[in-house]
Amino acid sequence: GDISITSGFTNANSADQESGTITIASAAAAGGTGASNTGDISFTSGASATGNTGDVTIGSGGSADTSGAISITTGASSGDIAGAVTMSAGTTAAGVGSSLTLQASNSGNNAGGAVSVTSGTEGSTSTATGAVVVKSADAASSGITGSLSLASGDAGGGTAASGNVVL
Protein backbone atom coordinates (compact mmCIF):
# COMPACT_ATOMS: atom_id res chain seq x y z
CA GLY A 1 0.00 0.00 0.00
CA ASP A 2 0.86 3.66 -0.13
CA ILE A 3 2.75 5.50 2.60
CA SER A 4 2.48 9.26 2.91
CA ILE A 5 4.50 11.48 5.25
CA THR A 6 3.21 15.05 5.32
CA SER A 7 4.11 18.02 7.47
CA GLY A 8 1.41 20.26 8.91
CA PHE A 9 -0.83 22.45 6.76
CA THR A 10 -1.03 26.23 6.96
CA ASN A 11 -3.72 28.40 5.48
CA ALA A 12 -2.16 31.61 6.80
CA ASN A 13 -1.61 34.41 4.33
CA SER A 14 1.68 35.54 5.83
CA ALA A 15 5.27 35.19 4.61
CA ASP A 16 6.49 34.05 8.04
CA GLN A 17 4.12 31.08 8.34
CA GLU A 18 5.37 27.64 7.35
CA SER A 19 3.60 24.32 7.16
CA GLY A 20 6.42 22.44 8.89
CA THR A 21 9.63 20.59 8.13
CA ILE A 22 10.18 16.87 7.61
CA THR A 23 13.61 15.52 8.53
CA ILE A 24 14.74 12.00 7.68
CA ALA A 25 18.13 11.21 9.21
CA SER A 26 20.15 8.30 10.46
CA ALA A 27 21.32 8.51 14.04
CA ALA A 28 24.54 10.33 14.88
CA ALA A 29 27.55 8.28 15.98
CA ALA A 30 29.25 9.33 19.21
CA GLY A 31 33.01 9.66 19.46
CA GLY A 32 35.28 7.37 21.40
CA THR A 33 37.99 4.89 20.57
CA GLY A 34 37.87 3.43 17.08
CA ALA A 35 35.56 4.24 14.21
CA SER A 36 31.87 4.91 14.69
CA ASN A 37 29.78 4.94 11.52
CA THR A 38 26.28 6.27 10.95
CA GLY A 39 23.66 4.36 9.03
CA ASP A 40 22.79 4.78 5.36
CA ILE A 41 19.60 6.37 4.02
CA SER A 42 18.16 4.94 0.84
CA PHE A 43 15.26 6.07 -1.36
CA THR A 44 14.51 3.22 -3.74
CA SER A 45 11.47 1.99 -5.60
CA GLY A 46 10.79 -1.73 -5.45
CA ALA A 47 12.24 -4.21 -7.93
CA SER A 48 10.05 -5.92 -10.54
CA ALA A 49 10.70 -9.29 -12.18
CA THR A 50 8.27 -8.77 -15.08
CA GLY A 51 7.10 -5.12 -15.26
CA ASN A 52 8.31 -1.60 -14.70
CA THR A 53 9.60 -0.26 -11.39
CA GLY A 54 8.28 2.95 -9.86
CA ASP A 55 9.91 6.34 -10.28
CA VAL A 56 11.78 8.10 -7.48
CA THR A 57 11.13 11.84 -7.54
CA ILE A 58 12.82 14.43 -5.36
CA GLY A 59 11.49 17.92 -5.96
CA SER A 60 10.31 21.12 -4.38
CA GLY A 61 6.78 22.36 -4.89
CA GLY A 62 5.76 25.16 -7.23
CA SER A 63 5.36 28.67 -5.89
CA ALA A 64 3.99 32.07 -6.85
CA ASP A 65 7.24 33.47 -5.42
CA THR A 66 10.51 31.49 -5.18
CA SER A 67 10.29 27.70 -5.17
CA GLY A 68 12.52 25.75 -2.81
CA ALA A 69 16.04 24.75 -3.84
CA ILE A 70 17.26 21.16 -3.97
CA SER A 71 20.71 20.46 -2.57
CA ILE A 72 22.55 17.15 -2.84
CA THR A 73 25.68 17.49 -0.75
CA THR A 74 28.00 15.12 1.05
CA GLY A 75 29.31 16.02 4.47
CA ALA A 76 32.71 17.59 4.98
CA SER A 77 35.56 15.39 6.19
CA SER A 78 38.06 16.63 8.76
CA GLY A 79 40.49 13.77 8.30
CA ASP A 80 40.03 11.62 5.22
CA ILE A 81 37.95 12.03 2.04
CA ALA A 82 34.52 13.66 1.74
CA GLY A 83 31.92 11.40 0.12
CA ALA A 84 31.54 11.41 -3.66
CA VAL A 85 28.36 12.39 -5.53
CA THR A 86 27.42 10.08 -8.39
CA MET A 87 24.54 10.54 -10.81
CA SER A 88 24.09 7.77 -13.34
CA ALA A 89 21.38 6.12 -15.38
CA GLY A 90 21.10 2.36 -14.90
CA THR A 91 22.62 -0.25 -17.18
CA THR A 92 20.38 -2.03 -19.66
CA ALA A 93 20.96 -5.59 -20.86
CA ALA A 94 19.22 -5.37 -24.25
CA GLY A 95 17.73 -1.94 -24.97
CA VAL A 96 19.23 1.45 -25.68
CA GLY A 97 20.91 3.01 -22.65
CA SER A 98 19.03 5.71 -20.76
CA SER A 99 19.94 9.39 -20.98
CA LEU A 100 21.27 11.68 -18.26
CA THR A 101 20.14 15.28 -18.66
CA LEU A 102 21.40 18.27 -16.70
CA GLN A 103 19.55 21.47 -17.59
CA ALA A 104 19.16 24.84 -15.92
CA SER A 105 15.74 26.46 -15.78
CA ASN A 106 14.03 28.21 -18.65
CA SER A 107 12.55 31.67 -18.19
CA GLY A 108 9.40 33.01 -19.76
CA ASN A 109 10.61 36.61 -19.93
CA ASN A 110 14.20 36.82 -18.63
CA ALA A 111 17.60 35.09 -18.94
CA GLY A 112 17.64 31.33 -18.49
CA GLY A 113 19.59 29.72 -15.68
CA ALA A 114 23.29 28.89 -16.03
CA VAL A 115 24.99 25.48 -15.87
CA SER A 116 28.39 25.46 -14.18
CA VAL A 117 30.77 22.51 -13.80
CA THR A 118 33.88 23.29 -11.76
CA SER A 119 36.57 21.05 -10.32
CA GLY A 120 37.63 21.27 -6.68
CA THR A 121 40.24 23.73 -5.50
CA GLU A 122 43.58 22.59 -4.14
CA GLY A 123 44.42 22.75 -0.45
CA SER A 124 47.37 24.50 1.11
CA THR A 125 49.68 21.50 0.55
CA SER A 126 48.35 20.22 -2.78
CA THR A 127 49.79 20.94 -6.19
CA ALA A 128 46.76 20.91 -8.47
CA THR A 129 43.03 21.49 -8.66
CA GLY A 130 40.78 18.60 -9.68
CA ALA A 131 40.46 17.62 -13.33
CA VAL A 132 37.37 18.15 -15.49
CA VAL A 133 36.86 15.38 -18.04
CA VAL A 134 34.14 15.36 -20.69
CA LYS A 135 34.25 12.36 -23.02
CA SER A 136 32.10 9.80 -24.74
CA ALA A 137 32.54 6.25 -23.49
CA ASP A 138 35.01 3.84 -25.05
CA ALA A 139 33.49 1.49 -27.63
CA ALA A 140 33.58 -2.30 -27.60
CA SER A 141 35.92 -4.07 -30.04
CA SER A 142 33.83 -3.34 -33.14
CA GLY A 143 31.67 -0.46 -31.89
CA ILE A 144 31.63 3.26 -32.60
CA THR A 145 32.01 5.89 -29.89
CA GLY A 146 29.40 8.58 -29.40
CA SER A 147 30.01 12.09 -30.68
CA LEU A 148 30.97 15.04 -28.47
CA SER A 149 29.39 18.39 -29.27
CA LEU A 150 30.29 21.76 -27.80
CA ALA A 151 28.15 24.56 -29.19
CA SER A 152 26.42 27.78 -28.31
CA GLY A 153 22.67 27.90 -28.90
CA ASP A 154 21.12 29.61 -31.91
CA ALA A 155 20.38 33.31 -31.47
CA GLY A 156 16.83 34.62 -31.71
CA GLY A 157 15.61 36.71 -34.62
CA GLY A 158 16.78 40.22 -35.39
CA THR A 159 20.35 41.30 -34.71
CA ALA A 160 20.98 39.09 -31.65
CA ALA A 161 24.32 37.28 -31.66
CA SER A 162 24.95 33.74 -30.46
CA GLY A 163 27.22 33.22 -27.46
CA ASN A 164 30.91 32.42 -27.85
CA VAL A 165 32.57 29.03 -27.47
CA VAL A 166 35.93 29.49 -25.75
CA LEU A 167 38.50 26.70 -25.62
PDB file of C-alpha atoms in Angstrom:
ATOM      1  CA  GLY A   1       0.000   0.000   0.000  1.00  0.00           C
ATOM      2  CA  ASP A   2       0.859   3.665  -0.126  1.00  0.00           C
ATOM      3  CA  ILE A   3       2.750   5.497   2.597  1.00  0.00           C
ATOM      4  CA  SER A   4       2.479   9.258   2.913  1.00  0.00           C
ATOM      5  CA  ILE A   5       4.504  11.475   5.255  1.00  0.00           C
ATOM      6  CA  THR A   6       3.214  15.050   5.321  1.00  0.00           C
ATOM      7  CA  SER A   7       4.109  18.017   7.468  1.00  0.00           C
ATOM      8  CA  GLY A   8       1.406  20.259   8.906  1.00  0.00           C
ATOM      9  CA  PHE A   9      -0.827  22.454   6.755  1.00  0.00           C
ATOM     10  CA  THR A  10      -1.033  26.228   6.965  1.00  0.00           C
ATOM     11  CA  ASN A  11      -3.719  28.401   5.480  1.00  0.00           C
ATOM     12  CA  ALA A  12      -2.163  31.610   6.801  1.00  0.00           C
ATOM     13  CA  ASN A  13      -1.606  34.415   4.331  1.00  0.00           C
ATOM     14  CA  SER A  14       1.679  35.543   5.830  1.00  0.00           C
ATOM     15  CA  ALA A  15       5.272  35.194   4.606  1.00  0.00           C
ATOM     16  CA  ASP A  16       6.492  34.053   8.042  1.00  0.00           C
ATOM     17  CA  GLN A  17       4.119  31.079   8.336  1.00  0.00           C
ATOM     18  CA  GLU A  18       5.371  27.640   7.348  1.00  0.00           C
ATOM     19  CA  SER A  19       3.603  24.324   7.161  1.00  0.00           C
ATOM     20  CA  GLY A  20       6.418  22.438   8.889  1.00  0.00           C
ATOM     21  CA  THR A  21       9.630  20.588   8.132  1.00  0.00           C
ATOM     22  CA  ILE A  22      10.181  16.871   7.610  1.00  0.00           C
ATOM     23  CA  THR A  23      13.610  15.520   8.530  1.00  0.00           C
ATOM     24  CA  ILE A  24      14.738  11.999   7.679  1.00  0.00           C
ATOM     25  CA  ALA A  25      18.127  11.208   9.207  1.00  0.00           C
ATOM     26  CA  SER A  26      20.154   8.298  10.456  1.00  0.00           C
ATOM     27  CA  ALA A  27      21.322   8.508  14.045  1.00  0.00           C
ATOM     28  CA  ALA A  28      24.538  10.333  14.877  1.00  0.00           C
ATOM     29  CA  ALA A  29      27.547   8.279  15.976  1.00  0.00           C
ATOM     30  CA  ALA A  30      29.245   9.327  19.208  1.00  0.00           C
ATOM     31  CA  GLY A  31      33.011   9.663  19.460  1.00  0.00           C
ATOM     32  CA  GLY A  32      35.275   7.371  21.396  1.00  0.00           C
ATOM     33  CA  THR A  33      37.992   4.893  20.566  1.00  0.00           C
ATOM     34  CA  GLY A  34      37.867   3.430  17.082  1.00  0.00           C
ATOM     35  CA  ALA A  35      35.559   4.241  14.207  1.00  0.00           C
ATOM     36  CA  SER A  36      31.868   4.907  14.685  1.00  0.00           C
ATOM     37  CA  ASN A  37      29.784   4.938  11.524  1.00  0.00           C
ATOM     38  CA  THR A  38      26.281   6.268  10.951  1.00  0.00           C
ATOM     39  CA  GLY A  39      23.661   4.358   9.031  1.00  0.00           C
ATOM     40  CA  ASP A  40      22.790   4.775   5.356  1.00  0.00           C
ATOM     41  CA  ILE A  41      19.605   6.373   4.019  1.00  0.00           C
ATOM     42  CA  SER A  42      18.159   4.941   0.837  1.00  0.00           C
ATOM     43  CA  PHE A  43      15.258   6.073  -1.363  1.00  0.00           C
ATOM     44  CA  THR A  44      14.511   3.215  -3.739  1.00  0.00           C
ATOM     45  CA  SER A  45      11.467   1.994  -5.603  1.00  0.00           C
ATOM     46  CA  GLY A  46      10.794  -1.730  -5.455  1.00  0.00           C
ATOM     47  CA  ALA A  47      12.237  -4.214  -7.932  1.00  0.00           C
ATOM     48  CA  SER A  48      10.051  -5.924 -10.543  1.00  0.00           C
ATOM     49  CA  ALA A  49      10.699  -9.290 -12.181  1.00  0.00           C
ATOM     50  CA  THR A  50       8.266  -8.768 -15.078  1.00  0.00           C
ATOM     51  CA  GLY A  51       7.099  -5.124 -15.260  1.00  0.00           C
ATOM     52  CA  ASN A  52       8.315  -1.598 -14.696  1.00  0.00           C
ATOM     53  CA  THR A  53       9.602  -0.259 -11.389  1.00  0.00           C
ATOM     54  CA  GLY A  54       8.277   2.945  -9.859  1.00  0.00           C
ATOM     55  CA  ASP A  55       9.914   6.341 -10.283  1.00  0.00           C
ATOM     56  CA  VAL A  56      11.776   8.103  -7.476  1.00  0.00           C
ATOM     57  CA  THR A  57      11.131  11.842  -7.537  1.00  0.00           C
ATOM     58  CA  ILE A  58      12.822  14.433  -5.356  1.00  0.00           C
ATOM     59  CA  GLY A  59      11.495  17.923  -5.956  1.00  0.00           C
ATOM     60  CA  SER A  60      10.309  21.124  -4.376  1.00  0.00           C
ATOM     61  CA  GLY A  61       6.779  22.365  -4.890  1.00  0.00           C
ATOM     62  CA  GLY A  62       5.758  25.155  -7.234  1.00  0.00           C
ATOM     63  CA  SER A  63       5.363  28.672  -5.887  1.00  0.00           C
ATOM     64  CA  ALA A  64       3.988  32.070  -6.854  1.00  0.00           C
ATOM     65  CA  ASP A  65       7.241  33.469  -5.417  1.00  0.00           C
ATOM     66  CA  THR A  66      10.509  31.485  -5.179  1.00  0.00           C
ATOM     67  CA  SER A  67      10.285  27.701  -5.173  1.00  0.00           C
ATOM     68  CA  GLY A  68      12.520  25.751  -2.814  1.00  0.00           C
ATOM     69  CA  ALA A  69      16.036  24.745  -3.844  1.00  0.00           C
ATOM     70  CA  ILE A  70      17.264  21.157  -3.970  1.00  0.00           C
ATOM     71  CA  SER A  71      20.708  20.465  -2.573  1.00  0.00           C
ATOM     72  CA  ILE A  72      22.547  17.154  -2.839  1.00  0.00           C
ATOM     73  CA  THR A  73      25.681  17.492  -0.752  1.00  0.00           C
ATOM     74  CA  THR A  74      28.003  15.121   1.055  1.00  0.00           C
ATOM     75  CA  GLY A  75      29.315  16.022   4.473  1.00  0.00           C
ATOM     76  CA  ALA A  76      32.712  17.591   4.984  1.00  0.00           C
ATOM     77  CA  SER A  77      35.563  15.386   6.195  1.00  0.00           C
ATOM     78  CA  SER A  78      38.059  16.632   8.757  1.00  0.00           C
ATOM     79  CA  GLY A  79      40.494  13.773   8.299  1.00  0.00           C
ATOM     80  CA  ASP A  80      40.028  11.623   5.223  1.00  0.00           C
ATOM     81  CA  ILE A  81      37.946  12.033   2.042  1.00  0.00           C
ATOM     82  CA  ALA A  82      34.524  13.659   1.740  1.00  0.00           C
ATOM     83  CA  GLY A  83      31.924  11.401   0.121  1.00  0.00           C
ATOM     84  CA  ALA A  84      31.540  11.408  -3.665  1.00  0.00           C
ATOM     85  CA  VAL A  85      28.356  12.385  -5.525  1.00  0.00           C
ATOM     86  CA  THR A  86      27.415  10.081  -8.391  1.00  0.00           C
ATOM     87  CA  MET A  87      24.539  10.535 -10.812  1.00  0.00           C
ATOM     88  CA  SER A  88      24.088   7.774 -13.342  1.00  0.00           C
ATOM     89  CA  ALA A  89      21.382   6.122 -15.378  1.00  0.00           C
ATOM     90  CA  GLY A  90      21.099   2.361 -14.902  1.00  0.00           C
ATOM     91  CA  THR A  91      22.616  -0.247 -17.176  1.00  0.00           C
ATOM     92  CA  THR A  92      20.381  -2.028 -19.658  1.00  0.00           C
ATOM     93  CA  ALA A  93      20.963  -5.587 -20.864  1.00  0.00           C
ATOM     94  CA  ALA A  94      19.223  -5.369 -24.246  1.00  0.00           C
ATOM     95  CA  GLY A  95      17.732  -1.939 -24.974  1.00  0.00           C
ATOM     96  CA  VAL A  96      19.228   1.446 -25.678  1.00  0.00           C
ATOM     97  CA  GLY A  97      20.905   3.012 -22.649  1.00  0.00           C
ATOM     98  CA  SER A  98      19.035   5.715 -20.757  1.00  0.00           C
ATOM     99  CA  SER A  99      19.941   9.388 -20.981  1.00  0.00           C
ATOM    100  CA  LEU A 100      21.267  11.679 -18.261  1.00  0.00           C
ATOM    101  CA  THR A 101      20.136  15.276 -18.658  1.00  0.00           C
ATOM    102  CA  LEU A 102      21.396  18.271 -16.704  1.00  0.00           C
ATOM    103  CA  GLN A 103      19.545  21.465 -17.589  1.00  0.00           C
ATOM    104  CA  ALA A 104      19.165  24.835 -15.917  1.00  0.00           C
ATOM    105  CA  SER A 105      15.737  26.457 -15.775  1.00  0.00           C
ATOM    106  CA  ASN A 106      14.030  28.205 -18.647  1.00  0.00           C
ATOM    107  CA  SER A 107      12.553  31.669 -18.189  1.00  0.00           C
ATOM    108  CA  GLY A 108       9.398  33.011 -19.764  1.00  0.00           C
ATOM    109  CA  ASN A 109      10.612  36.614 -19.925  1.00  0.00           C
ATOM    110  CA  ASN A 110      14.201  36.824 -18.632  1.00  0.00           C
ATOM    111  CA  ALA A 111      17.595  35.092 -18.939  1.00  0.00           C
ATOM    112  CA  GLY A 112      17.638  31.331 -18.491  1.00  0.00           C
ATOM    113  CA  GLY A 113      19.593  29.723 -15.684  1.00  0.00           C
ATOM    114  CA  ALA A 114      23.294  28.893 -16.030  1.00  0.00           C
ATOM    115  CA  VAL A 115      24.994  25.484 -15.866  1.00  0.00           C
ATOM    116  CA  SER A 116      28.393  25.459 -14.181  1.00  0.00           C
ATOM    117  CA  VAL A 117      30.770  22.510 -13.803  1.00  0.00           C
ATOM    118  CA  THR A 118      33.883  23.290 -11.761  1.00  0.00           C
ATOM    119  CA  SER A 119      36.572  21.053 -10.319  1.00  0.00           C
ATOM    120  CA  GLY A 120      37.627  21.269  -6.683  1.00  0.00           C
ATOM    121  CA  THR A 121      40.244  23.728  -5.501  1.00  0.00           C
ATOM    122  CA  GLU A 122      43.582  22.595  -4.138  1.00  0.00           C
ATOM    123  CA  GLY A 123      44.423  22.746  -0.453  1.00  0.00           C
ATOM    124  CA  SER A 124      47.370  24.504   1.106  1.00  0.00           C
ATOM    125  CA  THR A 125      49.684  21.499   0.546  1.00  0.00           C
ATOM    126  CA  SER A 126      48.346  20.216  -2.780  1.00  0.00           C
ATOM    127  CA  THR A 127      49.792  20.935  -6.195  1.00  0.00           C
ATOM    128  CA  ALA A 128      46.756  20.915  -8.470  1.00  0.00           C
ATOM    129  CA  THR A 129      43.031  21.490  -8.657  1.00  0.00           C
ATOM    130  CA  GLY A 130      40.783  18.603  -9.677  1.00  0.00           C
ATOM    131  CA  ALA A 131      40.459  17.622 -13.334  1.00  0.00           C
ATOM    132  CA  VAL A 132      37.366  18.152 -15.487  1.00  0.00           C
ATOM    133  CA  VAL A 133      36.857  15.376 -18.043  1.00  0.00           C
ATOM    134  CA  VAL A 134      34.136  15.356 -20.685  1.00  0.00           C
ATOM    135  CA  LYS A 135      34.247  12.361 -23.016  1.00  0.00           C
ATOM    136  CA  SER A 136      32.096   9.803 -24.737  1.00  0.00           C
ATOM    137  CA  ALA A 137      32.542   6.251 -23.493  1.00  0.00           C
ATOM    138  CA  ASP A 138      35.012   3.842 -25.054  1.00  0.00           C
ATOM    139  CA  ALA A 139      33.486   1.489 -27.629  1.00  0.00           C
ATOM    140  CA  ALA A 140      33.579  -2.299 -27.604  1.00  0.00           C
ATOM    141  CA  SER A 141      35.922  -4.069 -30.038  1.00  0.00           C
ATOM    142  CA  SER A 142      33.829  -3.337 -33.144  1.00  0.00           C
ATOM    143  CA  GLY A 143      31.668  -0.455 -31.885  1.00  0.00           C
ATOM    144  CA  ILE A 144      31.628   3.261 -32.602  1.00  0.00           C
ATOM    145  CA  THR A 145      32.014   5.889 -29.893  1.00  0.00           C
ATOM    146  CA  GLY A 146      29.403   8.577 -29.401  1.00  0.00           C
ATOM    147  CA  SER A 147      30.008  12.095 -30.679  1.00  0.00           C
ATOM    148  CA  LEU A 148      30.969  15.038 -28.473  1.00  0.00           C
ATOM    149  CA  SER A 149      29.392  18.394 -29.274  1.00  0.00           C
ATOM    150  CA  LEU A 150      30.293  21.758 -27.796  1.00  0.00           C
ATOM    151  CA  ALA A 151      28.152  24.562 -29.189  1.00  0.00           C
ATOM    152  CA  SER A 152      26.417  27.783 -28.306  1.00  0.00           C
ATOM    153  CA  GLY A 153      22.666  27.902 -28.897  1.00  0.00           C
ATOM    154  CA  ASP A 154      21.120  29.605 -31.910  1.00  0.00           C
ATOM    155  CA  ALA A 155      20.377  33.307 -31.468  1.00  0.00           C
ATOM    156  CA  GLY A 156      16.833  34.620 -31.713  1.00  0.00           C
ATOM    157  CA  GLY A 157      15.615  36.709 -34.619  1.00  0.00           C
ATOM    158  CA  GLY A 158      16.777  40.225 -35.388  1.00  0.00           C
ATOM    159  CA  THR A 159      20.352  41.297 -34.706  1.00  0.00           C
ATOM    160  CA  ALA A 160      20.977  39.090 -31.648  1.00  0.00           C
ATOM    161  CA  ALA A 161      24.319  37.281 -31.661  1.00  0.00           C
ATOM    162  CA  SER A 162      24.954  33.745 -30.456  1.00  0.00           C
ATOM    163  CA  GLY A 163      27.222  33.224 -27.462  1.00  0.00           C
ATOM    164  CA  ASN A 164      30.913  32.416 -27.851  1.00  0.00           C
ATOM    165  CA  VAL A 165      32.566  29.033 -27.469  1.00  0.00           C
ATOM    166  CA  VAL A 166      35.931  29.491 -25.749  1.00  0.00           C
ATOM    167  CA  LEU A 167      38.499  26.696 -25.623  1.00  0.00           C
TER     168      LEU A 167
END
